[in-house]
mmCIF file of C-alpha atoms in Angstrom:
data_model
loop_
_atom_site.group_PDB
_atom_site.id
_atom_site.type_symbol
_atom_site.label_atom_id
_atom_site.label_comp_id
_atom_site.label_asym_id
_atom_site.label_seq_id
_atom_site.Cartn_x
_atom_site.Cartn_y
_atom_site.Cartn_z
ATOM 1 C CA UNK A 1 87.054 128.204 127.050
ATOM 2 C CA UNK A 2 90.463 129.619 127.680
ATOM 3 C CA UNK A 3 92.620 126.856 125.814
ATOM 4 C CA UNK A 4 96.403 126.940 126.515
ATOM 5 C CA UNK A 5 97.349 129.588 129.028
ATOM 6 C CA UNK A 6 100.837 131.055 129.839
ATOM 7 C CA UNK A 7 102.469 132.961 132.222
ATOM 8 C CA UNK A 8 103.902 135.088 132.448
ATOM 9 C CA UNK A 9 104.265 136.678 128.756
ATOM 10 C CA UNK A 10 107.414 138.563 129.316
ATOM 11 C CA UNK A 11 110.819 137.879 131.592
ATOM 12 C CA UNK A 12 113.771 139.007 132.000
ATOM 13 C CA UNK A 13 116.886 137.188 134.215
ATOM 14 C CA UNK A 14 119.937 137.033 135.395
ATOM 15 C CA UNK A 15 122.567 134.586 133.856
ATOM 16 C CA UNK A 16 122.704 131.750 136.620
ATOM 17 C CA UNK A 17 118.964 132.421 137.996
ATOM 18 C CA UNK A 18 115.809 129.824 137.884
ATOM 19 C CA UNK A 19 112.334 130.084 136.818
ATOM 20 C CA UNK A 20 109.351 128.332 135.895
ATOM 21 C CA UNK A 21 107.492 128.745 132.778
ATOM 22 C CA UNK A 22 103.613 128.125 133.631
ATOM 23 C CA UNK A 23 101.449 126.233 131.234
ATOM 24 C CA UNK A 24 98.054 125.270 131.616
ATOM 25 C CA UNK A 25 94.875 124.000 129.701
ATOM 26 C CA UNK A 26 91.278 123.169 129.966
ATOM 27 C CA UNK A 27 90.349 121.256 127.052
ATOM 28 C CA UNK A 28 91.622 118.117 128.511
ATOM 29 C CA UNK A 29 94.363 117.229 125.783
ATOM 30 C CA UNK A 30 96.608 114.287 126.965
ATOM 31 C CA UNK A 31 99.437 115.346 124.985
ATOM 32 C CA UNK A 32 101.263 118.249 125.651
ATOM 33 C CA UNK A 33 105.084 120.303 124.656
ATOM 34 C CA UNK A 34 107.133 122.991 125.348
ATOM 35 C CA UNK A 35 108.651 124.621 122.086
ATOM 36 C CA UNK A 36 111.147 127.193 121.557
ATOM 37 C CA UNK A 37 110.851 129.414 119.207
ATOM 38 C CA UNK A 38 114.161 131.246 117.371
ATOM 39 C CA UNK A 39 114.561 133.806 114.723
ATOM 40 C CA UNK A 40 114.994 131.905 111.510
ATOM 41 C CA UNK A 41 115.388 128.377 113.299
ATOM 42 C CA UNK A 42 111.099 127.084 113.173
ATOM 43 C CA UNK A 43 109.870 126.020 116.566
ATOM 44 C CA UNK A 44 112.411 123.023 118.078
ATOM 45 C CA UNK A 45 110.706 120.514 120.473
ATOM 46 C CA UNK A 46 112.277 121.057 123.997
ATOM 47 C CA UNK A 47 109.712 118.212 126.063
ATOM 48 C CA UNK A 48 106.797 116.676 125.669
ATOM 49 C CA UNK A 49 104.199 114.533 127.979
ATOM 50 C CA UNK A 50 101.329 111.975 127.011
ATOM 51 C CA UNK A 51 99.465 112.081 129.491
ATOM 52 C CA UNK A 52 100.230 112.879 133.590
ATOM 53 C CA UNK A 53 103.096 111.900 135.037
ATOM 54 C CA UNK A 54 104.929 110.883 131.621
ATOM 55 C CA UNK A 55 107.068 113.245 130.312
ATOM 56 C CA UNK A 56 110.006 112.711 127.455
ATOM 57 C CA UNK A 57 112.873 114.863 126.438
ATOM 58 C CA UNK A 58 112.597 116.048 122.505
ATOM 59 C CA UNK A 59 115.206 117.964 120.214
ATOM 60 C CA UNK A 60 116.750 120.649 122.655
ATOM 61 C CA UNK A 61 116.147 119.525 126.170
ATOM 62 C CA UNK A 62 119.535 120.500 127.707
ATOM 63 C CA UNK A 63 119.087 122.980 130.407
ATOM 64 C CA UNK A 64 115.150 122.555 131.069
ATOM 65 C CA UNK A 65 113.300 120.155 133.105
ATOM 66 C CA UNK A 66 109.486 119.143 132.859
ATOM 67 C CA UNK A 67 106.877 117.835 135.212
ATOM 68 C CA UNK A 68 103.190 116.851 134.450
ATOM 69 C CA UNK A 69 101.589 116.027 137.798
ATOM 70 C CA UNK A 70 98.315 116.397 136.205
ATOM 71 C CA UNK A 71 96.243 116.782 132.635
ATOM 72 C CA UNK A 72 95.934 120.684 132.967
ATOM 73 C CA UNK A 73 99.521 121.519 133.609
ATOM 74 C CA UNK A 74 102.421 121.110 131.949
ATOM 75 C CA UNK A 75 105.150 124.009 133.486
ATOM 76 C CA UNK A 76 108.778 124.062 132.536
ATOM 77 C CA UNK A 77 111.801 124.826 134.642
ATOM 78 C CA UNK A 78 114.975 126.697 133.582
ATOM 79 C CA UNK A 79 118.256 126.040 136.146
ATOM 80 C CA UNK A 80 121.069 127.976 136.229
ATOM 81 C CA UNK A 81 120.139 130.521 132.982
ATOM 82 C CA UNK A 82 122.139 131.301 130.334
ATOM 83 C CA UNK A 83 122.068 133.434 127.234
ATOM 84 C CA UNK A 84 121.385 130.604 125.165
ATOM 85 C CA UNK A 85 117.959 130.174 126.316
ATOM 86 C CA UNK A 86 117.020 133.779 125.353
ATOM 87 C CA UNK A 87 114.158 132.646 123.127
ATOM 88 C CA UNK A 88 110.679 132.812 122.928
ATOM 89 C CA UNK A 89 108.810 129.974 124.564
ATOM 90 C CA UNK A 90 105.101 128.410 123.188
ATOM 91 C CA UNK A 91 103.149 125.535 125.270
ATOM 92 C CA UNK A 92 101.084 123.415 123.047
ATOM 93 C CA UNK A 93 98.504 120.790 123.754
ATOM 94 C CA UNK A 94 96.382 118.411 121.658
ATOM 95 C CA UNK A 95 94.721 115.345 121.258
ATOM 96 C CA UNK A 96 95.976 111.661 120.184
ATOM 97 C CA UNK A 97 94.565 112.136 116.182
ATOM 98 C CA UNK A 98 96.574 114.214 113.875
ATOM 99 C CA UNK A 99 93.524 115.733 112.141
ATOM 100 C CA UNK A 100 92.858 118.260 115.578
ATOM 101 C CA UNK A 101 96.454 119.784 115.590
ATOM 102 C CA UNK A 102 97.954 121.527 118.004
ATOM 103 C CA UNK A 103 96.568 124.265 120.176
ATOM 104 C CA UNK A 104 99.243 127.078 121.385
ATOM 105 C CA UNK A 105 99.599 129.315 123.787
ATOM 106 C CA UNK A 106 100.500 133.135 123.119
ATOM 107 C CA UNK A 107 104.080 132.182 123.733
ATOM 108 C CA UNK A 108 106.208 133.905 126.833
ATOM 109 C CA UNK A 109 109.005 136.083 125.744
ATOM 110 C CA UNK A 110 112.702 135.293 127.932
ATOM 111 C CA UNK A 111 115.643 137.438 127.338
ATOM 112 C CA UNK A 112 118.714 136.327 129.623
ATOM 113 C CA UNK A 113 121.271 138.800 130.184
ATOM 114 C CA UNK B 1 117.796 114.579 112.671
ATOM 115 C CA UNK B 2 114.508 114.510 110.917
ATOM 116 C CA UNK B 3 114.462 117.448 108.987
ATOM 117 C CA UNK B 4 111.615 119.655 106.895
ATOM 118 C CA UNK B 5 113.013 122.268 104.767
ATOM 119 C CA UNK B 6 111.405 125.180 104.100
ATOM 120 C CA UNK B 7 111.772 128.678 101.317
ATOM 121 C CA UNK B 8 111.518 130.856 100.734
ATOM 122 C CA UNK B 9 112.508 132.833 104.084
ATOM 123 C CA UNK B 10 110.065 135.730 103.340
ATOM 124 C CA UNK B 11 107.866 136.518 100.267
ATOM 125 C CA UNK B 12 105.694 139.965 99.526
ATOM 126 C CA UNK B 13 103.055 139.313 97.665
ATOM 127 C CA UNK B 14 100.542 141.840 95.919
ATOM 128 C CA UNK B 15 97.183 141.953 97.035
ATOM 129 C CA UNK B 16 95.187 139.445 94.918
ATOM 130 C CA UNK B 17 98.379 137.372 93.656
ATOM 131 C CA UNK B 18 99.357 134.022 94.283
ATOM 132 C CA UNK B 19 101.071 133.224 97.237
ATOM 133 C CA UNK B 20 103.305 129.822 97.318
ATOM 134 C CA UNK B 21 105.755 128.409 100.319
ATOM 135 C CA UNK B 22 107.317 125.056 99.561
ATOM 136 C CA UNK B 23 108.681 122.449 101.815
ATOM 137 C CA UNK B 24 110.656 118.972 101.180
ATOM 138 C CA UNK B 25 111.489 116.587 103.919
ATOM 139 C CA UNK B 26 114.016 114.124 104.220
ATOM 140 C CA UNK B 27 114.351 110.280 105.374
ATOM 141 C CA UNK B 28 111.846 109.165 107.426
ATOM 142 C CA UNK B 29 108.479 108.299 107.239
ATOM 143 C CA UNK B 30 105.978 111.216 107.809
ATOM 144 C CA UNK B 31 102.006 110.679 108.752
ATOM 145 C CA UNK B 32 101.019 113.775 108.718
ATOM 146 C CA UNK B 33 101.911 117.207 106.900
ATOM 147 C CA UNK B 34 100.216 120.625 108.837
ATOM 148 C CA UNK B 35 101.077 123.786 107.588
ATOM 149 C CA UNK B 36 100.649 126.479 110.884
ATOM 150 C CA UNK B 37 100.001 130.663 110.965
ATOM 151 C CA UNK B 38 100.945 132.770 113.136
ATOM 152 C CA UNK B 39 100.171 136.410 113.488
ATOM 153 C CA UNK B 40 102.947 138.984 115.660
ATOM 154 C CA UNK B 41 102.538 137.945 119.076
ATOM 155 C CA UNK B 42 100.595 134.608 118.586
ATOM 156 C CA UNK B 43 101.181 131.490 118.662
ATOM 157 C CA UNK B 44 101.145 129.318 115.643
ATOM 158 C CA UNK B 45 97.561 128.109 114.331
ATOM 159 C CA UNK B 46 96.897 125.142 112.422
ATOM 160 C CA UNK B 47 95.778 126.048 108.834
ATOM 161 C CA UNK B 48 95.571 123.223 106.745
ATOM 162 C CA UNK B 49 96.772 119.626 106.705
ATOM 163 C CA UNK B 50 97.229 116.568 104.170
ATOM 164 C CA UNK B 51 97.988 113.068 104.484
ATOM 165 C CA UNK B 52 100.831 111.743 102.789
ATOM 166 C CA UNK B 53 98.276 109.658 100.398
ATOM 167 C CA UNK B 54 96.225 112.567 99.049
ATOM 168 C CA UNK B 55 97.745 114.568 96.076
ATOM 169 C CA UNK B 56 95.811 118.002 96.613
ATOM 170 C CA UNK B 57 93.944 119.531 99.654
ATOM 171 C CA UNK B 58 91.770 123.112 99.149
ATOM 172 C CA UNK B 59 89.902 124.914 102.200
ATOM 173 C CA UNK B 60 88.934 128.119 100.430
ATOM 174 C CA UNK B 61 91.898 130.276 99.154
ATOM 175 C CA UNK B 62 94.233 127.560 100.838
ATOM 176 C CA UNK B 63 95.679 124.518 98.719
ATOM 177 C CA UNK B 64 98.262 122.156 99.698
ATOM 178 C CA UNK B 65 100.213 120.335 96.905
ATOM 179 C CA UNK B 66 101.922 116.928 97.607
ATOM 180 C CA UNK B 67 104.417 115.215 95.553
ATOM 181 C CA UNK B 68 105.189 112.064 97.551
ATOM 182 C CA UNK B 69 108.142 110.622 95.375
ATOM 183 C CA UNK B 70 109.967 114.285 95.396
ATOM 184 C CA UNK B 71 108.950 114.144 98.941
ATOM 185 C CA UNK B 72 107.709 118.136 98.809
ATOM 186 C CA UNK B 73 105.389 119.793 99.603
ATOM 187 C CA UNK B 74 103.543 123.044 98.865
ATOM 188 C CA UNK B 75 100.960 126.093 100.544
ATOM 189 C CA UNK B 76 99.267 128.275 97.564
ATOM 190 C CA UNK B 77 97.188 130.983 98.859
ATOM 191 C CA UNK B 78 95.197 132.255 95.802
ATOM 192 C CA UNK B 79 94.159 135.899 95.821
ATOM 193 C CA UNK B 80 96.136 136.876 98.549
ATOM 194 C CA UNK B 81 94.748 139.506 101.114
ATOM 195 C CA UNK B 82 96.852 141.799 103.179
ATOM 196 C CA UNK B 83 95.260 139.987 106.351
ATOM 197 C CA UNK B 84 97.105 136.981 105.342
ATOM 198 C CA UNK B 85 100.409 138.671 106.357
ATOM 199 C CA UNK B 86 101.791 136.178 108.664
ATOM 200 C CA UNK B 87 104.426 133.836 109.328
ATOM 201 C CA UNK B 88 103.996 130.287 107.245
ATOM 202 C CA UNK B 89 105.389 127.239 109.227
ATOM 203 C CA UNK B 90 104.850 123.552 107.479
ATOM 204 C CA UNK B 91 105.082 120.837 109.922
ATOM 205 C CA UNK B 92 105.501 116.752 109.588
ATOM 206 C CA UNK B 93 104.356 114.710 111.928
ATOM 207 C CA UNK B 94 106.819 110.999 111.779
ATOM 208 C CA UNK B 95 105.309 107.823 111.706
ATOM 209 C CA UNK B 96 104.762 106.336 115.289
ATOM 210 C CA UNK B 97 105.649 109.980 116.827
ATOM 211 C CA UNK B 98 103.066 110.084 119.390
ATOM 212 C CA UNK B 99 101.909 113.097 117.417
ATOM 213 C CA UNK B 100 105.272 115.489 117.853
ATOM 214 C CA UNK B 101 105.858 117.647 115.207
ATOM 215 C CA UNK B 102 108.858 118.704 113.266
ATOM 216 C CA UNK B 103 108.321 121.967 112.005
ATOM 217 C CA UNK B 104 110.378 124.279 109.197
ATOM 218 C CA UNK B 105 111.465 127.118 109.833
ATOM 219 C CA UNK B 106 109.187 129.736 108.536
ATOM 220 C CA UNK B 107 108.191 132.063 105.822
ATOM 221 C CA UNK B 108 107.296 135.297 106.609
ATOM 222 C CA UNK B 109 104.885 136.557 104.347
ATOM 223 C CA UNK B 110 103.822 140.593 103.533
ATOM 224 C CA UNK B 111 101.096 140.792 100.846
ATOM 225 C CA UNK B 112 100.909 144.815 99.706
ATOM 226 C CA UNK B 113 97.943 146.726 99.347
#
């Protein structure tokens, strides 16, 4: 049982380039999010999804865009890069009751330069 | 904003001493109140959890503390080890959320040999 997988762990780009953060998981959680992750700042909620095909923006979505085509995967896309979004990046999935928690990813490490 | 506020920023410990990371949260309602570890290169774990109606939680070394009219909350790790050197995030979870949490923003914690 793999749990929340994603790719890739490390990236470097280019101010003004795109890429897509991968995120997928096998334990068939509806609910799934995209965090960020800055030094001294906590984890802030960039999107979130209940389920496929419903997707919602939370704290910092500005500059990110979500899809969730189906239960396993949950990527996130980064347009037009900027320094701002260096960061490091978790996934997260869980079910509906609070009691379960959330299940992370090992995070993916972006530096934009 | 919903906000959870956490201190210290980082703590060192000696081994077999108490550890304790506090939290207080503002406003809003809160269902749930998870307290996450994560180890250098991890993602965040859940640890422990209470609900906002239960004074006192202990798994093992591991005790929340909950003081509903101050609206804190506390982590006490009793006899702390050196493998407990982590980073300590609490977590809320608002009422009616669809389970997103709002985390603080972290203690590190080094307990010496």
């Amino acid at each position: 049982n793999a749990g929340v997988t994603q790719t890739p762990k490390f990236r470097i780009l280019k101010i003004g380039q795109s890429m897509t953060l991968q995120c997928t998981q096998d334990m068939n959680h509806n609910y799934m999010y995209w965090y960020r992750q800055d030094p001294g700042m906590g984890l802030k909620l960039i999107y979130y999804s209940v389920g496929a095909g419903i997707t919602d923006k939370g704290e910092v979505p500005n500059g990110y865009n979500v899809s969730r085509s189906t239960t396993e995967d949950f990527p996130l896309r980064l347009e037009l890069a900027a320094p701002s979004q260096t960061s490091v990046y978790f996934c997260a999935s869980s079910l509906r009751q609070h009691r379960y928690g959330y299940t992370f990813g090992s995070g993916t490490r972006l530096t934009v330069v | 904003q919903q906000q959870v506020k956490q201190s210290p920023q980082s703590l060192i410990v000696q081994k077999g001493g108490i550890s304790i990371i506090n939290c207080a949260y503002e406003n809003t309602a809160f269902d749930y109140f998870p307290w996450y570890q994560q180890f250098p290169g991890k993602g965040p774990a859940l640890l422990i959890a209470i609900r906002p109606d239960v004074s006192e939680k202990k798994e093992g070394r591991f005790t929340i503390s909950f003081n509903k009219s101050a609206k804190q909350f506390s982590l006490h790790i009793m006899d702390s080890q050196p493998g407990d050197s982590a980073t300590y995030f609490c977590a809320a979870i608002p009422s009616g959320a669809t389970n997103k949490l709002i985390f603080g923003t972290g203690t590190l914690l080094a307990v010496q040999p």
